């Protein structure tokens, strides 16, 4: 099961793939230019790591708190990909991943504490 994590709540847009004992990470400047092409950044990230979108089982998106533009863009793009490819979509908050430990998201999934599909943003 391959998992995509998208976090655009901070100064950088973080993209991360976690599966088995492997993980791949990429960061981009949190800017309006990158929000406009967030889907392209995600697809390029997957292609660079030789992962087909059809291999993704879950998408996790940080719903905040954070910057309005980053949260809205990341939730919208992740929701669109989720619907188009029938991929599970989950929201998490920054407080749930203390110390930027994104592996914690998988533990939260197992504990069934993540919000699925209807993701309510938390803005600063």
PDB file of C-alpha atoms in Angstrom:
ATOM      1  CA  UNK A   1       0.000   0.000   0.000  1.00  0.00           C
ATOM      2  CA  UNK A   2       1.547   3.289  -1.143  1.00  0.00           C
ATOM      3  CA  UNK A   3       0.579   6.499   0.609  1.00  0.00           C
ATOM      4  CA  UNK A   4       0.861  10.085  -0.636  1.00  0.00           C
ATOM      5  CA  UNK A   5       1.113  12.894   1.913  1.00  0.00           C
ATOM      6  CA  UNK A   6       0.615  16.539   0.932  1.00  0.00           C
ATOM      7  CA  UNK A   7       1.309  19.338   3.422  1.00  0.00           C
ATOM      8  CA  UNK A   8       1.111  22.959   2.260  1.00  0.00           C
ATOM      9  CA  UNK A   9       0.483  24.563   5.655  1.00  0.00           C
ATOM     10  CA  UNK A  10       4.036  25.763   6.312  1.00  0.00           C
ATOM     11  CA  UNK A  11       6.712  27.721   4.446  1.00  0.00           C
ATOM     12  CA  UNK A  12       7.268  24.785   2.092  1.00  0.00           C
ATOM     13  CA  UNK A  13       4.923  22.460   0.232  1.00  0.00           C
ATOM     14  CA  UNK A  14       5.894  18.963   1.294  1.00  0.00           C
ATOM     15  CA  UNK A  15       5.163  15.910  -0.841  1.00  0.00           C
ATOM     16  CA  UNK A  16       5.925  12.505   0.621  1.00  0.00           C
ATOM     17  CA  UNK A  17       5.409   8.893  -0.427  1.00  0.00           C
ATOM     18  CA  UNK A  18       5.520   6.224   2.262  1.00  0.00           C
ATOM     19  CA  UNK A  19       5.296   2.494   1.617  1.00  0.00           C
ATOM     20  CA  UNK A  20       6.864  -0.524   3.239  1.00  0.00           C
ATOM     21  CA  UNK A  21      10.137   0.692   4.723  1.00  0.00           C
ATOM     22  CA  UNK A  22      10.710   3.290   2.011  1.00  0.00           C
ATOM     23  CA  UNK A  23       9.860   6.956   1.789  1.00  0.00           C
ATOM     24  CA  UNK A  24      10.450   9.688  -0.759  1.00  0.00           C
ATOM     25  CA  UNK A  25      10.161  13.387  -0.010  1.00  0.00           C
ATOM     26  CA  UNK A  26      10.174  16.563  -2.069  1.00  0.00           C
ATOM     27  CA  UNK A  27       9.675  20.179  -1.037  1.00  0.00           C
ATOM     28  CA  UNK A  28       8.710  23.321  -2.943  1.00  0.00           C
ATOM     29  CA  UNK A  29       8.396  26.964  -1.962  1.00  0.00           C
ATOM     30  CA  UNK A  30       4.945  27.734  -0.593  1.00  0.00           C
ATOM     31  CA  UNK A  31       3.953  30.317  -3.220  1.00  0.00           C
ATOM     32  CA  UNK A  32       0.944  31.164  -5.368  1.00  0.00           C
ATOM     33  CA  UNK A  33       2.902  30.064  -8.450  1.00  0.00           C
ATOM     34  CA  UNK A  34       3.314  26.578  -6.977  1.00  0.00           C
ATOM     35  CA  UNK A  35      -0.325  26.454  -5.823  1.00  0.00           C
ATOM     36  CA  UNK A  36      -1.367  27.018  -9.441  1.00  0.00           C
ATOM     37  CA  UNK A  37       0.659  24.012 -10.551  1.00  0.00           C
ATOM     38  CA  UNK A  38       0.327  21.781  -7.480  1.00  0.00           C
ATOM     39  CA  UNK A  39      -1.143  18.886  -9.453  1.00  0.00           C
ATOM     40  CA  UNK A  40       1.796  19.071 -11.876  1.00  0.00           C
ATOM     41  CA  UNK A  41       4.242  19.074  -8.941  1.00  0.00           C
ATOM     42  CA  UNK A  42       2.543  15.965  -7.549  1.00  0.00           C
ATOM     43  CA  UNK A  43       2.548  14.134 -10.892  1.00  0.00           C
ATOM     44  CA  UNK A  44       6.214  15.053 -11.507  1.00  0.00           C
ATOM     45  CA  UNK A  45       7.108  13.837  -7.999  1.00  0.00           C
ATOM     46  CA  UNK A  46       5.418  10.486  -8.636  1.00  0.00           C
ATOM     47  CA  UNK A  47       7.044  10.141 -12.060  1.00  0.00           C
ATOM     48  CA  UNK A  48      10.501  10.986 -10.669  1.00  0.00           C
ATOM     49  CA  UNK A  49      10.101   8.181  -8.121  1.00  0.00           C
ATOM     50  CA  UNK A  50       8.658   5.759 -10.707  1.00  0.00           C
ATOM     51  CA  UNK A  51       5.287   5.492  -8.981  1.00  0.00           C
ATOM     52  CA  UNK A  52       2.092   5.293 -10.978  1.00  0.00           C
ATOM     53  CA  UNK A  53      -0.887   7.177  -9.564  1.00  0.00           C
ATOM     54  CA  UNK A  54      -2.870   3.930  -9.719  1.00  0.00           C
ATOM     55  CA  UNK A  55      -0.484   2.456  -7.127  1.00  0.00           C
ATOM     56  CA  UNK A  56      -1.509   5.033  -4.501  1.00  0.00           C
ATOM     57  CA  UNK A  57      -3.962   3.626  -1.939  1.00  0.00           C
ATOM     58  CA  UNK A  58      -4.332   6.655   0.316  1.00  0.00           C
ATOM     59  CA  UNK A  59      -3.840  10.393   0.084  1.00  0.00           C
ATOM     60  CA  UNK A  60      -3.295  12.319   3.317  1.00  0.00           C
ATOM     61  CA  UNK A  61      -3.607  16.106   3.291  1.00  0.00           C
ATOM     62  CA  UNK A  62      -2.810  18.494   6.128  1.00  0.00           C
ATOM     63  CA  UNK A  63      -5.933  20.538   6.828  1.00  0.00           C
ATOM     64  CA  UNK A  64      -4.219  23.033   9.115  1.00  0.00           C
ATOM     65  CA  UNK A  65      -3.850  25.232  10.857  1.00  0.00           C
ATOM     66  CA  UNK A  66      -1.919  27.141   8.280  1.00  0.00           C
ATOM     67  CA  UNK A  67      -2.004  29.552   5.402  1.00  0.00           C
ATOM     68  CA  UNK A  68      -5.331  29.915   3.607  1.00  0.00           C
ATOM     69  CA  UNK A  69      -3.997  29.533   0.046  1.00  0.00           C
ATOM     70  CA  UNK A  70      -1.841  26.509   0.812  1.00  0.00           C
ATOM     71  CA  UNK A  71      -4.609  24.657   2.601  1.00  0.00           C
ATOM     72  CA  UNK A  72      -7.282  25.422  -0.011  1.00  0.00           C
ATOM     73  CA  UNK A  73      -5.029  24.442  -2.906  1.00  0.00           C
ATOM     74  CA  UNK A  74      -3.784  21.213  -1.370  1.00  0.00           C
ATOM     75  CA  UNK A  75      -7.237  20.048  -0.254  1.00  0.00           C
ATOM     76  CA  UNK A  76      -8.756  20.879  -3.660  1.00  0.00           C
ATOM     77  CA  UNK A  77      -6.073  19.104  -5.673  1.00  0.00           C
ATOM     78  CA  UNK A  78      -6.032  16.063  -3.382  1.00  0.00           C
ATOM     79  CA  UNK A  79      -9.834  15.847  -3.450  1.00  0.00           C
ATOM     80  CA  UNK A  80      -9.833  15.998  -7.265  1.00  0.00           C
ATOM     81  CA  UNK A  81      -7.195  13.255  -7.563  1.00  0.00           C
ATOM     82  CA  UNK A  82      -9.055  11.171  -4.988  1.00  0.00           C
ATOM     83  CA  UNK A  83     -12.330  11.390  -6.897  1.00  0.00           C
ATOM     84  CA  UNK A  84     -10.772  10.881 -10.335  1.00  0.00           C
ATOM     85  CA  UNK A  85      -8.766   7.810  -9.304  1.00  0.00           C
ATOM     86  CA  UNK A  86     -10.999   6.452  -6.516  1.00  0.00           C
ATOM     87  CA  UNK A  87      -8.259   6.822  -3.884  1.00  0.00           C
ATOM     88  CA  UNK A  88      -9.003   7.090  -0.163  1.00  0.00           C
ATOM     89  CA  UNK A  89      -8.587  10.673   1.074  1.00  0.00           C
ATOM     90  CA  UNK A  90      -7.854  11.574   4.703  1.00  0.00           C
ATOM     91  CA  UNK A  91      -7.275  14.853   6.494  1.00  0.00           C
ATOM     92  CA  UNK A  92      -4.928  15.351   9.414  1.00  0.00           C
ATOM     93  CA  UNK A  93      -3.819  18.343  11.468  1.00  0.00           C
ATOM     94  CA  UNK A  94      -0.359  19.682  12.179  1.00  0.00           C
ATOM     95  CA  UNK A  95      -0.770  18.864  15.873  1.00  0.00           C
ATOM     96  CA  UNK A  96      -1.248  15.173  15.022  1.00  0.00           C
ATOM     97  CA  UNK A  97       2.240  14.909  13.492  1.00  0.00           C
ATOM     98  CA  UNK A  98       4.442  16.455  16.150  1.00  0.00           C
ATOM     99  CA  UNK A  99       7.979  17.065  15.004  1.00  0.00           C
ATOM    100  CA  UNK A 100       6.999  16.633  11.343  1.00  0.00           C
ATOM    101  CA  UNK A 101       6.923  12.873  11.826  1.00  0.00           C
ATOM    102  CA  UNK A 102       4.689  12.042   8.858  1.00  0.00           C
ATOM    103  CA  UNK A 103       4.946   8.307   9.603  1.00  0.00           C
ATOM    104  CA  UNK A 104       2.603   9.111  12.488  1.00  0.00           C
ATOM    105  CA  UNK A 105      -0.169   9.611   9.902  1.00  0.00           C
ATOM    106  CA  UNK A 106      -0.125   5.875   9.161  1.00  0.00           C
ATOM    107  CA  UNK A 107      -0.510   5.126  12.882  1.00  0.00           C
ATOM    108  CA  UNK A 108      -3.488   7.490  13.015  1.00  0.00           C
ATOM    109  CA  UNK A 109      -5.023   5.675  10.059  1.00  0.00           C
ATOM    110  CA  UNK A 110      -4.739   2.347  11.881  1.00  0.00           C
ATOM    111  CA  UNK A 111      -6.350   3.897  14.978  1.00  0.00           C
ATOM    112  CA  UNK A 112      -9.173   5.242  12.745  1.00  0.00           C
ATOM    113  CA  UNK A 113      -8.883   8.785  14.081  1.00  0.00           C
ATOM    114  CA  UNK A 114      -8.429  10.581  10.752  1.00  0.00           C
ATOM    115  CA  UNK A 115     -11.222  12.427   9.001  1.00  0.00           C
ATOM    116  CA  UNK A 116     -12.120  10.803   5.697  1.00  0.00           C
ATOM    117  CA  UNK A 117     -13.398  12.507   2.523  1.00  0.00           C
ATOM    118  CA  UNK A 118     -15.127  15.583   4.000  1.00  0.00           C
ATOM    119  CA  UNK A 119     -12.105  17.591   5.064  1.00  0.00           C
ATOM    120  CA  UNK A 120     -12.780  20.818   6.949  1.00  0.00           C
ATOM    121  CA  UNK A 121      -9.844  23.248   6.717  1.00  0.00           C
ATOM    122  CA  UNK A 122      -8.359  24.974   9.771  1.00  0.00           C
ATOM    123  CA  UNK A 123      -6.923  28.400   8.968  1.00  0.00           C
ATOM    124  CA  UNK A 124      -4.627  30.592  11.065  1.00  0.00           C
TER     125      UNK A 124
END
